[in-house]
Structures are given as structure tokens and as C-alpha cells.
C-alpha positions as a Python dict, from the first residue, in 0.01 Angstrom:
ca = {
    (1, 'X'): (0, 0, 0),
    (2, 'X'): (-64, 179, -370),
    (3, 'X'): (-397, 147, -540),
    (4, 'X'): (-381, 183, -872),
    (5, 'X'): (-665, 396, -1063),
    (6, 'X'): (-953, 223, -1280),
    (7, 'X'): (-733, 381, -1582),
    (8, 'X'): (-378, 210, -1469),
    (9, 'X'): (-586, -151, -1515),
    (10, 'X'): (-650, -106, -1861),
    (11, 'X'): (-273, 49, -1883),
    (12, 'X'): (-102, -245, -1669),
    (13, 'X'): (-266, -476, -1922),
    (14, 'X'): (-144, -367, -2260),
    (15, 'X'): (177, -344, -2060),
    (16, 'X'): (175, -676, -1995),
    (17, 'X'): (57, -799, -2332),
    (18, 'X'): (347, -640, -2482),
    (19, 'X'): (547, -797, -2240),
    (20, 'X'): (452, -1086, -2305),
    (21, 'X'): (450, -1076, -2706),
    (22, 'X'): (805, -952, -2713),
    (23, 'X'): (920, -1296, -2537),
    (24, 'X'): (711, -1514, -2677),
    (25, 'X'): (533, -1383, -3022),
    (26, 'X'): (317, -1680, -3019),
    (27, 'X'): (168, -1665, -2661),
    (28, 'X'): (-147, -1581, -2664),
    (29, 'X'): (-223, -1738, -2987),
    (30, 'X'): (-122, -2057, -2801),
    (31, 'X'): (-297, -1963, -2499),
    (32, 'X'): (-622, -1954, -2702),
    (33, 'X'): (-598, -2325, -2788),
    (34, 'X'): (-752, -2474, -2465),
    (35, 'X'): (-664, -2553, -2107),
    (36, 'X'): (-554, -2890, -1949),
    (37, 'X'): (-474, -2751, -1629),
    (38, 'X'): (-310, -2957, -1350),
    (39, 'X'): (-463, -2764, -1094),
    (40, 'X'): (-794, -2678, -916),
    (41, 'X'): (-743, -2398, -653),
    (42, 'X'): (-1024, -2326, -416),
    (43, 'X'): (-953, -2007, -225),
    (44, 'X'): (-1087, -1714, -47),
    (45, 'X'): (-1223, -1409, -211),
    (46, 'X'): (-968, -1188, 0),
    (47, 'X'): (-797, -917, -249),
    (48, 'X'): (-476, -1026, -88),
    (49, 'X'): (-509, -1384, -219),
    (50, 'X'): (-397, -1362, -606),
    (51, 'X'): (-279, -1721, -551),
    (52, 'X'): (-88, -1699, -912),
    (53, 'X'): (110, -1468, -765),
    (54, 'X'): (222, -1632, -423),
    (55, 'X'): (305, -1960, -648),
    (56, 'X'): (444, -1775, -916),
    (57, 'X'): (212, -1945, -1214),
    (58, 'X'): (84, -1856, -1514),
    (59, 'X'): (-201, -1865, -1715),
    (60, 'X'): (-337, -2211, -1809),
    (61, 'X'): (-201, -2391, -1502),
    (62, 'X'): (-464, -2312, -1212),
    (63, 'X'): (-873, -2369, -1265),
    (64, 'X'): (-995, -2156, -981),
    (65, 'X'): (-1298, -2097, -757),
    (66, 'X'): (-1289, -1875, -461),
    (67, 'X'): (-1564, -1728, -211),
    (68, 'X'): (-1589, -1581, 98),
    (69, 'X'): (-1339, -1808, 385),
    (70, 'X'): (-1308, -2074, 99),
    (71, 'X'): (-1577, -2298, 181),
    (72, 'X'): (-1701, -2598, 17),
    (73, 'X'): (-2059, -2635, 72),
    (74, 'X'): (-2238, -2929, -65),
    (75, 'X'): (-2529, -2728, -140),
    (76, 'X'): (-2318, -2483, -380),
    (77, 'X'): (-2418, -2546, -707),
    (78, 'X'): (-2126, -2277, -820),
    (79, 'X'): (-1880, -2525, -660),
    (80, 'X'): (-1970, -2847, -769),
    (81, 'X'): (-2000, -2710, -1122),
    (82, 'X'): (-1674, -2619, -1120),
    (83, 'X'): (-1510, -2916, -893),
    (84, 'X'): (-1685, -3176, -1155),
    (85, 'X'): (-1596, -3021, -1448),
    (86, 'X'): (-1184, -2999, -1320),
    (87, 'X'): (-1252, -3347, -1221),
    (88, 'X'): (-1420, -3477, -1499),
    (89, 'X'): (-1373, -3229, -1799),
    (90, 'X'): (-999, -3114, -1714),
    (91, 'X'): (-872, -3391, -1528),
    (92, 'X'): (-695, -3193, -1290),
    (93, 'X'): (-394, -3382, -1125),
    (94, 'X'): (-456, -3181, -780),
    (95, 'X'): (-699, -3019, -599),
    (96, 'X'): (-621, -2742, -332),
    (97, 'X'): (-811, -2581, -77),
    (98, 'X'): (-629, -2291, 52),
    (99, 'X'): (-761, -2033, 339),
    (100, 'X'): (-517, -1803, 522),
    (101, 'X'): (-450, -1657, 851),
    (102, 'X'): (-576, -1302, 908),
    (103, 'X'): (-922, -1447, 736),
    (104, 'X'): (-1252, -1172, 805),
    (105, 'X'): (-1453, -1457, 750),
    (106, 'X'): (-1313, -1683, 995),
    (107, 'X'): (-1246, -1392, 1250),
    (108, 'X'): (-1619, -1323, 1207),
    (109, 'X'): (-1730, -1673, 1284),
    (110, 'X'): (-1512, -1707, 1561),
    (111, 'X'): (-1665, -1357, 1728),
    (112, 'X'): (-1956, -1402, 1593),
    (113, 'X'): (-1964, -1051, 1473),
    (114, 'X'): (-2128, -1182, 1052),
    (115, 'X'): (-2420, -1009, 1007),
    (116, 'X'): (-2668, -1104, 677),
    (117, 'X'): (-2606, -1361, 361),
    (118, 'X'): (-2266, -1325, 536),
    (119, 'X'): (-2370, -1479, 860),
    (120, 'X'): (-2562, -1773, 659),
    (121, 'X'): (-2255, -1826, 468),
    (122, 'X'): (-1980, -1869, 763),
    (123, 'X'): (-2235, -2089, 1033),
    (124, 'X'): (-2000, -2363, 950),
    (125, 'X'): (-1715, -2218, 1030),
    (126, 'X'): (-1852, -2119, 1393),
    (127, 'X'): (-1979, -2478, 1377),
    (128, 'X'): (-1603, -2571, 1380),
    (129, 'X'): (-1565, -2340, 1663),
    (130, 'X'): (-1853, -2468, 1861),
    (131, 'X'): (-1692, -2854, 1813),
    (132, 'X'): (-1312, -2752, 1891),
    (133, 'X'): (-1367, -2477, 2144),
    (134, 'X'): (-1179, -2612, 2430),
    (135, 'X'): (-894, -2680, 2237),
    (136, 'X'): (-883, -2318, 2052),
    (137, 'X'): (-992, -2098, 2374),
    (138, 'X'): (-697, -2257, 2555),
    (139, 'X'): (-462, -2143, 2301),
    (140, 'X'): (-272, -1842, 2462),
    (141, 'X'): (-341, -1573, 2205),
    (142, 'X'): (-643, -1467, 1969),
    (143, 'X'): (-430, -1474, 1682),
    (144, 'X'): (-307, -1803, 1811),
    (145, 'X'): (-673, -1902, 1804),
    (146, 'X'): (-783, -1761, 1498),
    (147, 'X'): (-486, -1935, 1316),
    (148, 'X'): (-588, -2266, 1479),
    (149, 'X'): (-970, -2240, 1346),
    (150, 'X'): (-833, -2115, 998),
    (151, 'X'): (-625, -2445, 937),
    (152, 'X'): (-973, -2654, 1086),
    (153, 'X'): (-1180, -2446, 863),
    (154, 'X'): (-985, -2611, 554),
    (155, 'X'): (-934, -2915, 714),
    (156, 'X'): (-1299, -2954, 717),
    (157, 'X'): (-1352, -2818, 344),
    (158, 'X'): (-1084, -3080, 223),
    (159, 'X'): (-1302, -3311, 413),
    (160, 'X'): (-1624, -3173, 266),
    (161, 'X'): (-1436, -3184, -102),
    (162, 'X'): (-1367, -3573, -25),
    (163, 'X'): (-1735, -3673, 42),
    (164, 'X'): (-1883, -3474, -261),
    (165, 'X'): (-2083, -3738, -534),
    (166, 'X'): (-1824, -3617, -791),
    (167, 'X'): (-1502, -3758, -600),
    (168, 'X'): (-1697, -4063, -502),
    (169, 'X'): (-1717, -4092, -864),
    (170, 'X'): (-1379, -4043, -942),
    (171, 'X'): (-1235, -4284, -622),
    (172, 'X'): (-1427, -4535, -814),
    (173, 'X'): (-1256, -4505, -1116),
    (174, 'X'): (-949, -4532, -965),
    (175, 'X'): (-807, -4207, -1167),
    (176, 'X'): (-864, -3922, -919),
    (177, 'X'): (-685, -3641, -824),
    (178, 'X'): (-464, -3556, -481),
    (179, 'X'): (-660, -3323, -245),
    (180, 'X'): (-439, -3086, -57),
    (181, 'X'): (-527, -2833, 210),
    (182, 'X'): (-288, -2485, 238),
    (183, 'X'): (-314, -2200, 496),
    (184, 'X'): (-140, -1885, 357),
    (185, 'X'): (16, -1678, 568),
    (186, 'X'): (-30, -1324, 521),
    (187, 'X'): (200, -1178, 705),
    (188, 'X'): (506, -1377, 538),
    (189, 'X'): (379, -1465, 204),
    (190, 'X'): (402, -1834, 264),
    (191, 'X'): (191, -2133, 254),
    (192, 'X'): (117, -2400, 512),
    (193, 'X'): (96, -2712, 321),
    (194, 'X'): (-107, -2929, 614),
    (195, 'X'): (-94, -3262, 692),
    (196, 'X'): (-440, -3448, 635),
    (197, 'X'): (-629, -3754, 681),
    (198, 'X'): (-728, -3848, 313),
    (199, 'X'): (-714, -4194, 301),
    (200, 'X'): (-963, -4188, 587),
    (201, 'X'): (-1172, -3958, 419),
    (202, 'X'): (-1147, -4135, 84),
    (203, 'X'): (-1284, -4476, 230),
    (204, 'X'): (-1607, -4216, 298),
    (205, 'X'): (-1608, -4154, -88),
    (206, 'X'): (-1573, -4563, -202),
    (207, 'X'): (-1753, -4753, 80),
    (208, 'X'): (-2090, -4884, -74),
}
């Protein structure tokens, strides 16, 4: 894989603004307006996630948040900041949660190999180990296992997303947006768009 030099960054980008000019002279000028995205993306940190890239979108159309294994913790005040203001502010139309397979995070959880803030940070996803181990260790690989507890890791976050005061909120209003949960594959470039339980978890959000 190329790296590109500190200098190239700063290159690439009046590259791009060119670019970008030359096909549409007012672009920026209209970028600079506002936002009304349709989207809220919660990802993982990993470099190899630009999700804009993998979906082919531009500026304007995702509101993102991303951390280590793309958890949503109740307790992150960074989160819910940004999940109530797409919510409420932005009215996003869709919220994703997207982790992906080859995942350090989840791959230290699952060997319990995290050391630090780091170890703190992924418990829960060991948690979700802990609760589904019989069903992961039987699976015949360890890739095959660390796939399998990288689609319950989101499953769980789109669960934790669900619960959250600011989508019990919105449920109540009746004008809410669709929660999705994606697993990216790295090692084809595509995403897994999962099947989930969200009516279920939306009675959590609505009950009184």
C-alpha cells in the first residue's frame, strides 16, 4: 500500500478543490450554506474505514462519529451529543452503525489481549463474547469466529442506539429515523447490511 507524505495532503487537496471548481464553479460556495444530511454513520476509527469512500458519497450527505470497534456507550457524552443533535437538529432519515471484519478492537476483546483505556473501552465487546461463547467457539475457524462477534458487536450497538433517551424521544414523536447495522468487509470492499430486530427493540424505547 502507498503512504503519501505530510506534504502530498496539502497537495491532494488543492488538487481536489480544483477539481472540483472546474465542474461545478459554485460548489463550495454552496457547500458553505448548511447541512441537512440524511445520514448518521457511526463507525470504527480504523484508517481503512473512509466510509465516503466505500459508498461513494460526498460531502454534506453523511454526519459521522467513529471510535475505537464502533461502540455506542450510553455513558459517552461524545456520542449522544452527536446522535441527538442528527436526531433532533439534522433530522437524519437513517442511522447506521457499521463495524467490519478484520476489527483490532474486536480481535482484542475476543483474546483478551487490550491492555489500558483500551481494555476499559472494549469490556463490552468481550461481554458479548462471554454471553455467545458456545455458539462462536464452535464455529470452525478464528476468522469464522471473529466475524461472528463483529456482526454481534453491532448488533448490540444498534441495540444500545435503540434504548438511548434521545430515540425514546423521537419513537414518541412518531418522526424517527431507520436504524441500520453494516459489517464491512475488508477484504472485498463490501458491506453486510444485517438483518435486525428493531421493532423489538423500539417497543424498549416507547413502553412507559
Amino acid at each position: 500500500m502507498h503512504y503519501h507524505e505530510y506534504d502530498d495532503l496539502i497537495a491532494n487537496n488543492k488538487k481536489w478543490v480544483a477539481e472540483k471548481l472546474e465542474l461545478t464553479p459554485e460548489y463550495f460556495k454552496q457547500l458553505a450554506q448548511g447541512q441537512k444530511p440524511p445520514f448518521l454513520y457511526i463507525g470504527c476509527s480504523d484508517s481503512r474505514m473512509p466510509i465516503s469512500s466505500f459508498t461513494q458519497t460526498e460531502p454534506g450527505e453523511l454526519f459521522i462519529h467513529r471510535n475505537v470497534a464502533n461502540q455506542v456507550s450510553l455513558t459517552d457524552m461524545n456520542l449522544l451529543a452527536v446522535l441527538e443533535y442528527a436526531v433532533e437538529a439534522l433530522d437524519v432519515q437513517h442511522i447506521v452503525v457499521c463495524g467490519h471484519y478484520c476489527c483490532g478492537g474486536v480481535e482484542a476483546a475476543y483474546k483478551g489481549t487490550a491492555t489500558g483505556v483500551v481494555e476499559n473501552w472494549v469490556s463490552p465487546i468481550r461481554d458479548i463474547y462471554m454471553q455467545n461463547r458456545q455458539e462462536i467457539d464452535n464455529m470452525p475457524t478464528e476468522k469464522e469466529r471473529l466475524q461472528k462477534l463483529a456482526e454481534l458487536n453491532v448488533l448490540a450497538q444498534v441495540k444500545n442506539i435503540c434504548t438511548t433517551s434521545v430515540m425514546h424521544r423521537a419513537y414518541k414523536t412518531l418522526k424517527y429515523p431507520t436504524v441500520h447495522g453494516w459489517v464491512l468487509d475488508i477484504e472485498n470492499g463490501l458491506i453486510k447490511d444485517l438483518k435486525l430486530p428493531i421493532s423489538e427493540w423500539q417497543a424498549l424505547g416507547i413502553m412507559p
